Coordinates of C-alpha atoms in Angstrom, one line a residue:
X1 CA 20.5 17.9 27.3
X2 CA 21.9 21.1 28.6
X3 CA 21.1 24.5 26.8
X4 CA 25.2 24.6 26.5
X5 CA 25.1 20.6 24.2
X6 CA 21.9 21.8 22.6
X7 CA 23.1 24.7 20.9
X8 CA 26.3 23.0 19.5
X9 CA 23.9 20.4 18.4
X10 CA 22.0 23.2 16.0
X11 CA 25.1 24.5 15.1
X12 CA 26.5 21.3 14.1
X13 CA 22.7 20.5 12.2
X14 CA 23.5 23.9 10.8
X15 CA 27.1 23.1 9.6
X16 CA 25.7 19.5 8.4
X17 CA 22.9 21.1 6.4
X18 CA 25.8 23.3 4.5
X19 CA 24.8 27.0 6.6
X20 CA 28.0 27.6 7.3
X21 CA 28.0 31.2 8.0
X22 CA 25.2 30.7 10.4
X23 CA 27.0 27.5 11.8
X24 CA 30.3 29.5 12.9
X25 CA 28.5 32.3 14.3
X26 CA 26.8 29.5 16.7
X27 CA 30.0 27.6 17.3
X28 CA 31.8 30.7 18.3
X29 CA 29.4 31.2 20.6
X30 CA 29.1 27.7 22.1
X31 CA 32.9 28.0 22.4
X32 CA 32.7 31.1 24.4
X33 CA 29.6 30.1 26.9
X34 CA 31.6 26.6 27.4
X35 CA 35.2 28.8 28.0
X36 CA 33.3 31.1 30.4
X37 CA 31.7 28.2 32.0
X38 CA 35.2 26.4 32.4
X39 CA 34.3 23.2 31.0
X40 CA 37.1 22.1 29.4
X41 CA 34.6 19.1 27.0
X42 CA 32.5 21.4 26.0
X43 CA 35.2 23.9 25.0
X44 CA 36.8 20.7 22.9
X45 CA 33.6 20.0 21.2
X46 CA 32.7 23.4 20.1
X47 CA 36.1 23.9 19.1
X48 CA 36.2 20.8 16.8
X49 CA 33.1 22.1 15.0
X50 CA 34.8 25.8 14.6
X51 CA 38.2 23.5 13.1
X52 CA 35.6 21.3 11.0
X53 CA 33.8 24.7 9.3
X54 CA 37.1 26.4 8.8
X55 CA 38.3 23.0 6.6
X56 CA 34.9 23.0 4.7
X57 CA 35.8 26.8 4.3
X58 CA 38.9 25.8 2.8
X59 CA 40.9 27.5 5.5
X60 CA 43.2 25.1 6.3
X61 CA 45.7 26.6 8.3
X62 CA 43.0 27.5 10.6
X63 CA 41.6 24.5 10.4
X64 CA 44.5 22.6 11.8
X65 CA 45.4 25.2 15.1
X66 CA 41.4 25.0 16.0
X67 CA 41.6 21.1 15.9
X68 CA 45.2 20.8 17.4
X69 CA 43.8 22.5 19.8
X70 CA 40.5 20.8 20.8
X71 CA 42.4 17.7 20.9
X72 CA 44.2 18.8 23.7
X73 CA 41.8 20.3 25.8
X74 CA 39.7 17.0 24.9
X75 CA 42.4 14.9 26.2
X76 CA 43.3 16.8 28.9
X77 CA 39.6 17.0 30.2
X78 CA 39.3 13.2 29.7
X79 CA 36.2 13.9 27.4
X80 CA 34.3 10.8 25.7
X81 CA 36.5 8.6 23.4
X82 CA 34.7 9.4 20.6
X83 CA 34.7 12.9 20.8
X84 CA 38.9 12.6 20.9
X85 CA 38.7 10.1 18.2
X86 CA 36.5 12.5 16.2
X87 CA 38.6 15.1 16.7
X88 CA 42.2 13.4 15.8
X89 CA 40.7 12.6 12.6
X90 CA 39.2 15.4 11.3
X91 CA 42.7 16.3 12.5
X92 CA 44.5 14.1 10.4
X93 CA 42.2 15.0 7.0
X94 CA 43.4 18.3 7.7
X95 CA 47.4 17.6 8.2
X96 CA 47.2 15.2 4.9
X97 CA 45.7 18.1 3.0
X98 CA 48.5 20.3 4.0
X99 CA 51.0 18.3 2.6
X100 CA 51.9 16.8 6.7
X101 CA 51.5 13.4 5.8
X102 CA 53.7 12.2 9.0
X103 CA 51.4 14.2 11.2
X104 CA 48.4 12.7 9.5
X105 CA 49.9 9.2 10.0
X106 CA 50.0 9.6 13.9
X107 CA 46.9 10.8 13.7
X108 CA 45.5 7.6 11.9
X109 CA 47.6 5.2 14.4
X110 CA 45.8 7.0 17.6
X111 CA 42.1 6.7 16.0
X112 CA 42.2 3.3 13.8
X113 CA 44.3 0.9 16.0
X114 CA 42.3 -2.3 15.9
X115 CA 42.0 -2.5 11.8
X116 CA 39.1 -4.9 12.2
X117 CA 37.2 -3.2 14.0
X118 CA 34.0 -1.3 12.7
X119 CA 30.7 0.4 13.8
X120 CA 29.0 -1.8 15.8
X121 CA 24.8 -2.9 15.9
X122 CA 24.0 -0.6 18.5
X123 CA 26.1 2.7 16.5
X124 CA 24.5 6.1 17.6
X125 CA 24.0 8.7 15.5
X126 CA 26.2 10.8 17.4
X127 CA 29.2 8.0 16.8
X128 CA 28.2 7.3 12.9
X129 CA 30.5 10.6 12.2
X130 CA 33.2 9.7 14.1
X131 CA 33.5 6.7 11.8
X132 CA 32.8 8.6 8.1
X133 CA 35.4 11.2 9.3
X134 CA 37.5 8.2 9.5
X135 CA 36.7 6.2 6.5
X136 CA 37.7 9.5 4.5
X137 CA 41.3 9.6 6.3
X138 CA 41.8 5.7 5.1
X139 CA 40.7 7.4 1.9
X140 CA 43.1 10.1 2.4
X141 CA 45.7 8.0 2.5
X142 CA 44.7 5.8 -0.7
X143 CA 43.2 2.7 2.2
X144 CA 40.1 2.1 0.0
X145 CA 39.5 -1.3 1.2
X146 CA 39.3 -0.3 5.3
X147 CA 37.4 2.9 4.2
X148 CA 34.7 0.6 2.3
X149 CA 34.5 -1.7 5.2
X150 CA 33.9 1.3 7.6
X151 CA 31.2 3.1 5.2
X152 CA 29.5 -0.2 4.0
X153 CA 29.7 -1.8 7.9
X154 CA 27.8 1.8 9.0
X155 CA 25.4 2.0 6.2
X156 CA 24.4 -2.0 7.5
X157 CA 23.7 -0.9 11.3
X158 CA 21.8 2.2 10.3
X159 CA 19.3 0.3 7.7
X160 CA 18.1 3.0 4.4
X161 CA 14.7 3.6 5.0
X162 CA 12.3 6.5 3.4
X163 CA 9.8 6.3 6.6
X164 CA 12.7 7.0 8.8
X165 CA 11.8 10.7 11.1
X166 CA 15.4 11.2 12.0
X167 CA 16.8 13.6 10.1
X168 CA 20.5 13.4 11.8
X169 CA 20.4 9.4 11.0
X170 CA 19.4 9.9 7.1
X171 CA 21.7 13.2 7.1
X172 CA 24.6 10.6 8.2
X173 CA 23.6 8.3 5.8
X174 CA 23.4 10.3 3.2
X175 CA 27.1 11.9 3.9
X176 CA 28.0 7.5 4.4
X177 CA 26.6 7.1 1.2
X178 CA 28.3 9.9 -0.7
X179 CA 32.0 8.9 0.7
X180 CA 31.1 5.2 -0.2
X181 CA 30.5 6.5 -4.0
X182 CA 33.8 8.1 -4.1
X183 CA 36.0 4.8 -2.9
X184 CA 34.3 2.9 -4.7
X185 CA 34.8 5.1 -7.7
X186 CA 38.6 4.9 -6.8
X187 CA 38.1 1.3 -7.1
X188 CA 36.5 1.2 -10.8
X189 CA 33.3 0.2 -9.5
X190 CA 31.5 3.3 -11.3
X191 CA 27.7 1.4 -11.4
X192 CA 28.3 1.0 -7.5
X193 CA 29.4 4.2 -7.0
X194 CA 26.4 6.1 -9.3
X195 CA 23.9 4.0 -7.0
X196 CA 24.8 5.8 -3.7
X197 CA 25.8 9.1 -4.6
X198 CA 21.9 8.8 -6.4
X199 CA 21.2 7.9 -2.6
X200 CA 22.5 10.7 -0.7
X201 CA 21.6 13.0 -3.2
X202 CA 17.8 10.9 -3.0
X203 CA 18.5 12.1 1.1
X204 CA 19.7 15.2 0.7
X205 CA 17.3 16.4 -1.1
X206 CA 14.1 14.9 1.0
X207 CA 16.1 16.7 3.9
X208 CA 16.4 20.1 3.1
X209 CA 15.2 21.0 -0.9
X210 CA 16.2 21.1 -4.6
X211 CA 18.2 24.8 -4.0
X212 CA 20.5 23.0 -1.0
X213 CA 24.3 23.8 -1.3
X214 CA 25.3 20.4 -0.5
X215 CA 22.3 18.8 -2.6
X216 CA 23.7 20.9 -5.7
X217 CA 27.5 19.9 -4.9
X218 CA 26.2 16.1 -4.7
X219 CA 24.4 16.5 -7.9
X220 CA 27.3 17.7 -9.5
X221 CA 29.9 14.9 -8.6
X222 CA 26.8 12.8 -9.8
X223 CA 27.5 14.2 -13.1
X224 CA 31.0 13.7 -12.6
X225 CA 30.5 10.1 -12.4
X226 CA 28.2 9.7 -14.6
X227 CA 30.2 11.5 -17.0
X228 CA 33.3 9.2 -16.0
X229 CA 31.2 6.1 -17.1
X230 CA 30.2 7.5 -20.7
X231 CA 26.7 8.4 -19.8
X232 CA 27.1 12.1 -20.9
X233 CA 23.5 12.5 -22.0
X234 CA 22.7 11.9 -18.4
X235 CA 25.3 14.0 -17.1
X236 CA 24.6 17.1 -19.0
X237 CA 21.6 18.6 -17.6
X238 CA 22.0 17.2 -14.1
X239 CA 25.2 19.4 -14.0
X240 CA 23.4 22.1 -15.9
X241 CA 20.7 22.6 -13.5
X242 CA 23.0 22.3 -10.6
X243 CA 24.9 25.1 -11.8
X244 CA 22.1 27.4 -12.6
X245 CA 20.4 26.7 -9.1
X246 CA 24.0 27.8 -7.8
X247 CA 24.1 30.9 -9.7
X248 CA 20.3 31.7 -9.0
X249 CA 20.8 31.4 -5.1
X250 CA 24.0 33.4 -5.5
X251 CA 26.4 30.8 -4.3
X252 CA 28.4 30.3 -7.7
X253 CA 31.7 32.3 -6.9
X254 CA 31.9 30.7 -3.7
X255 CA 35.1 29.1 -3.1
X256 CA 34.1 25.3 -3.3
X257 CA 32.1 26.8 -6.2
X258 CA 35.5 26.0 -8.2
X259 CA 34.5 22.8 -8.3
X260 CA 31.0 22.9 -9.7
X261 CA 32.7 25.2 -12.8
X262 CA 35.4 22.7 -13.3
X263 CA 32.2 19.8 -13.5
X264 CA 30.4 21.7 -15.6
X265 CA 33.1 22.8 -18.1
X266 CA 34.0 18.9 -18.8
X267 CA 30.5 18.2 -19.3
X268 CA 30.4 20.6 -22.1
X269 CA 33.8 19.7 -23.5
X270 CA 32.7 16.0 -23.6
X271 CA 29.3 17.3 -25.5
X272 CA 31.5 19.1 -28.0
X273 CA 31.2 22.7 -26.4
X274 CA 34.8 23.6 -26.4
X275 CA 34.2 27.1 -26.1
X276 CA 31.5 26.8 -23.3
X277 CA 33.8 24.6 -21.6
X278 CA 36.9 26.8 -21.4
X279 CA 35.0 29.5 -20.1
X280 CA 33.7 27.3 -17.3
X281 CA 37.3 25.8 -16.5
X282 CA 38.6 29.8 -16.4
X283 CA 35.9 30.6 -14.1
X284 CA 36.9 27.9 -12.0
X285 CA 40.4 28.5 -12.2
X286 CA 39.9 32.0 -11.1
X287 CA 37.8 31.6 -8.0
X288 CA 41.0 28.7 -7.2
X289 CA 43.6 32.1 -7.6
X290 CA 41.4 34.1 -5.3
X291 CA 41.5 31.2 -2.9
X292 CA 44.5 30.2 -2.6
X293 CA 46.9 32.1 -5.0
X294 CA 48.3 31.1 -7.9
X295 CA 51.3 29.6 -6.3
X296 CA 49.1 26.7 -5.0
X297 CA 49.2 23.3 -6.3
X298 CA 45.4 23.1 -6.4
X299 CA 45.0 26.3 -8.4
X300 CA 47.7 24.8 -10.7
X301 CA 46.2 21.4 -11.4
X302 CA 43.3 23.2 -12.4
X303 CA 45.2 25.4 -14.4
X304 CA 46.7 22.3 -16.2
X305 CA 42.7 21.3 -17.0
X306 CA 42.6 24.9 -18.9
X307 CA 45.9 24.2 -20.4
X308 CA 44.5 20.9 -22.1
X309 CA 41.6 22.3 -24.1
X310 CA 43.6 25.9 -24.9
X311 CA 45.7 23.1 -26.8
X312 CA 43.1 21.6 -28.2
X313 CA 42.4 24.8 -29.7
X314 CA 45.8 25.5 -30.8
X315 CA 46.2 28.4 -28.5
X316 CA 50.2 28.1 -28.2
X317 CA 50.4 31.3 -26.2
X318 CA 48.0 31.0 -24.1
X319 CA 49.4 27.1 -23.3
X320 CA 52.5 28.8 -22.5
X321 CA 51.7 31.4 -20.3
X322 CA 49.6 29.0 -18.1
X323 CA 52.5 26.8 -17.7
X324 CA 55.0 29.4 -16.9
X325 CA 52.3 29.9 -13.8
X326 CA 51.4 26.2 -13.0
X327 CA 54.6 24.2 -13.1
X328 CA 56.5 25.8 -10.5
X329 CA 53.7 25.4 -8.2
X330 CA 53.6 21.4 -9.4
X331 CA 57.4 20.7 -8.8
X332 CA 57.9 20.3 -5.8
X333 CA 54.5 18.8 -4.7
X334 CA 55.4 14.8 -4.6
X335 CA 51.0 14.4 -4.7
X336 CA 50.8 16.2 -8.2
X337 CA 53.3 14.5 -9.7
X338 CA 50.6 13.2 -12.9
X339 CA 49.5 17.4 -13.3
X340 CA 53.6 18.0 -13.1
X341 CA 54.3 15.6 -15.9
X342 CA 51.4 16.9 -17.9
X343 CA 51.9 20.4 -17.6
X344 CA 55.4 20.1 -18.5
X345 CA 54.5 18.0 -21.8
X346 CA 52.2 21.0 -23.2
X347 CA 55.2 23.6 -22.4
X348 CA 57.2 21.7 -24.7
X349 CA 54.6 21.2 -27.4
X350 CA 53.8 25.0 -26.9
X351 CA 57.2 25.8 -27.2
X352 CA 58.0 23.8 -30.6
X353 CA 54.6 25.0 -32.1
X354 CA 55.9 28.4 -31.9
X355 CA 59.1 28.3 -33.2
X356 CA 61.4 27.4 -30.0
X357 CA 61.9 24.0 -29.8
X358 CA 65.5 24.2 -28.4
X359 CA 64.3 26.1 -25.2
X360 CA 61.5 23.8 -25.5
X361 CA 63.8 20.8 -24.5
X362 CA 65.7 22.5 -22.3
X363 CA 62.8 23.0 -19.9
X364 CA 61.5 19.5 -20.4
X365 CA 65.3 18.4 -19.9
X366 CA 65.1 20.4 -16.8
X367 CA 61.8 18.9 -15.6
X368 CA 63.0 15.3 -16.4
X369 CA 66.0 15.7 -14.3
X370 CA 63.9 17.4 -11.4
X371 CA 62.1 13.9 -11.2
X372 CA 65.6 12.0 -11.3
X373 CA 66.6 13.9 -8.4
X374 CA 63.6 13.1 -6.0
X375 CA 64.4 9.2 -6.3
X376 CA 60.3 8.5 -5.9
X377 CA 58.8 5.0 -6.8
X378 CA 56.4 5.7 -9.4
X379 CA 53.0 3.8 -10.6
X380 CA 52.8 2.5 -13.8
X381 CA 50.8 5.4 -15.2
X382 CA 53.3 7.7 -13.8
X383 CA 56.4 5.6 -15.5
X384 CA 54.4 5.5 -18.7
X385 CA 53.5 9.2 -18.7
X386 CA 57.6 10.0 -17.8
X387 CA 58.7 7.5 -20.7
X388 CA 56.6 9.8 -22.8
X389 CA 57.9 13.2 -22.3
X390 CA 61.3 11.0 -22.6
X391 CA 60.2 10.2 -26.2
X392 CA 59.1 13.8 -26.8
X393 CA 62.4 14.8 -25.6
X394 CA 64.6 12.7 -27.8
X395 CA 62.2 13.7 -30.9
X396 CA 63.0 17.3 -30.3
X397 CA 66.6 16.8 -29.5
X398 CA 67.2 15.3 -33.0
X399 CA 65.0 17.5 -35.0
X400 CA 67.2 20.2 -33.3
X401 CA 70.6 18.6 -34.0
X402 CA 71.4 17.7 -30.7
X403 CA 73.4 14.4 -30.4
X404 CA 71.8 13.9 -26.9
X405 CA 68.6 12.6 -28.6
X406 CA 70.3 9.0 -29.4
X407 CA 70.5 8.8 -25.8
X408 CA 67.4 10.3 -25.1
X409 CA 65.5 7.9 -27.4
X410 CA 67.4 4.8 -25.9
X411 CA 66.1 5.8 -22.3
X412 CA 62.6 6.4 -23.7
X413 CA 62.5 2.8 -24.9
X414 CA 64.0 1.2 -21.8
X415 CA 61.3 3.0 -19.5
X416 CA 58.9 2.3 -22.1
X417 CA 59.7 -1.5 -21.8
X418 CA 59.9 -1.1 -18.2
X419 CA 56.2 0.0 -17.8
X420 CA 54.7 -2.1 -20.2
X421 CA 53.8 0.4 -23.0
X422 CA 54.4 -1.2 -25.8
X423 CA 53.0 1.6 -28.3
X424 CA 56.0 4.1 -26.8
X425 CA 58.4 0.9 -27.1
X426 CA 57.6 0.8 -30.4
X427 CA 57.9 4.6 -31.4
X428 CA 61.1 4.7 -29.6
X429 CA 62.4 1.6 -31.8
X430 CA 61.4 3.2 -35.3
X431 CA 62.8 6.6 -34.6
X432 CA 66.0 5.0 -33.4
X433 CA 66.1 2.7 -36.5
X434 CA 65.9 5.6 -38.8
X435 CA 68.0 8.2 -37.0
X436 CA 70.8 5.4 -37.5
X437 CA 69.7 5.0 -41.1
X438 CA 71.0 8.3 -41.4
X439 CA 67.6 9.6 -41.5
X440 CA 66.2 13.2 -39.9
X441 CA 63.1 13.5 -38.5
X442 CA 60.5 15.8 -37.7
X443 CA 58.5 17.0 -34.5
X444 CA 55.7 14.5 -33.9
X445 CA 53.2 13.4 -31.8
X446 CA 53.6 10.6 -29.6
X447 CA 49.5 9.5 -29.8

């Protein structure tokens, strides 16, 4: 190995370990020595690292020219397959976060053609990534089944063992191990999913200590599933001591810091700490602003989290003032469509708990029609979640005197038959039955 592959190969173990200031500062370097040198692979390579810290730095703009660009100096140098491979996904992870979901498609054709094919028995550690990089595209792009095959096929060929010295192989294990957690999560299969995020966090730990970023971030979506199958007890002071060992070493207003706030605050709303957990979801909402600005869809789906418990405490203004910030931010984003819907539901309940229920439906009129005009396919949460607001719509209509809300509950009950939720269908049907009675009626929940 060449002085040249052997830094990049410290910076990279730098970069796995979670040292990413220390990681750039070697990758920049690489990058220069192999540009000076004129070799175009080694350029590529060290280039791919640079894109692959600025994504875990959340700079994805960045992250996108640096790996558009080792691509083509990978290509054009006719570099090892896998490193191009590499490359075009960590690529494509990068264009579907930015909302380039045709780039990220071409991206995905070039690096998974044969769909059967998988890690094979004599996998290297230096090819294992190429593979998880992939399996998270497929995850990307909601392909849970291939992304299983890929994770559960590599974890096979590079057997778990506690005696094994290689600390790349049980580092890549332990990142195949956490990915695995979260598709089979997607898939419902929490038990599944708790046993090998316990594994990489097992790994992680035995790799580089208790006070590790990336051990602490692992604990914490531990806690998150754990939380997710009821086992809050358990969840508690896992996230807990996470967070503290965060804030101890320093690292809690880091950006992906957001995250950890965000755990912890639902681990102390689910214990009954309202208070404990709004300040937590603030926290985390504010490192989001100072990351992205408030104009982002990400900061505003985490807005919507705060949102939710400010109603809970009946804090109408402060409901309000979050969704003048959050839903423009959500409307046009066709991937936040379930934070759109909900974030438009509290401005309406906001707006009717203080007095304005008239401007209250014409916003949710507004947002209703927004949906109409984009002509999307939506799930069957989605449909039931729209059929919803529909029914919150027609109820306000008529306790405002607008003759709309006939028409408004009538649509409310056909999307409510049309998505199976029988509980809207039938809230639909009474109010319409009384309205016709000649009854009135009053603002009122849809649960």
């Amino acid at each position: 190995m060449s002085d040249q592959d052997g830094g990049l190969e410290e910076a990279r173990a730098q970069f796995i370990r979670g040292e990413l200031d220390g990681a750039l500062v070697a990758a920049r370097a690489c990058l220069a020595a192999a540009k000076a040198a004129g070799d175009m692979t080694a350029t590529g390579r060290a280039r791919t690292l640079c894109g692959e810290i600025a994504y875990d730095r959340l700079r994805y703009p960045e992250a996108r020219d640096e790996l558009k660009r080792a691509v083509t100096e990978l290509e054009s140098s006719g570099a090892d397959e896998n490193d191009v491979r590499y490359a075009r996904a960590s690529l494509g992870i990068v264009l579907h976060t930015l909302d380039d979901v045709d780039g990220a498609t071409a991206q995905l054709a070039q690096v998974d053609p044969d769909p059967a094919a998988g890690p094979a028995e004599d996998l290297t550690v230096a090819h294992a990534g190429r593979w998880i990089v992939l399996a998270v595209l497929h995850q990307a792009f909601g392909g849970t089944p291939r992304a299983r095959a890929i994770l559960e096929r590599l974890l096979a060929v590079m057997p778990d063992s506690d005696s094994d010295s290689d600390d790349a192989r049980r580092a890549a294990r332990a990142t195949a191990h956490l990915q695995l957690a979260a598709t089979l999560q997607t898939e419902g299969a929490n038990a599944a999913a708790i046993e090998n995020e316990e594994r990489c966090v097992e790994l992680r730990t035995s790799l580089w200590g208790p006070t590790n970023v990336r051990v602490l971030m692992a604990k914490l979506s531990l806690a998150q599933l754990l939380l997710a199958s009821g086992r809050t007890d358990d969840a508690c002071p896992l996230a807990r001591d996470a967070m503290a060992t965060l804030e101890a070493i320093g690292r809690a207003d880091d950006p992906r810091a957001s995250v950890a706030h965000a755990t912890l605050g639902l681990v102390e709303l689910t214990s009954g700490d309202v208070a404990a957990g709004a300040k937590r979801l603030e926290r985390a909402c504010a490192i989001e602003e100072k990351t992205f600005g408030g104009a982002s869809p990400r900061t505003a789906k985490m807005l919507v989290m705060l949102a939710q418990v400010e109603a809970t405490r009946q804090q109408w203004g402060r409901v309000m003032g979050l969704c003048k910030k959050m839903i423009p931010a959500l409307r046009g984003d066709a991937r936040s469509t379930d934070a759109y819907l909900s974030a438009c539901g509290l401005d309406c309940t906001a707006h009717i708990a203080l007095g304005r229920a008239a401007a209250g439906a014409d916003r949710l009129r507004d947002a209703l029609a927004n949906l109409d005009r984009r002509g999307a396919a939506f799930s069957e949460e989605l449909r039931r979640m729209i059929a919803e607001l529909w029914l919150l719509l027609g109820r306000t209509e008529i306790a405002t005197g607008r003759r709309s809300g006939v028409s408004t509950l009538e649509r409310a009950r056909a999307l409510a038959m049309d998505c199976g939720a029988s509980d809207i269908l039938d809230a639909a049907t009474n109010d319409l039955e009384h309205v016709r009675r000649g009854g009135g009626m009053g603002l009122k929940s849809t649960s």
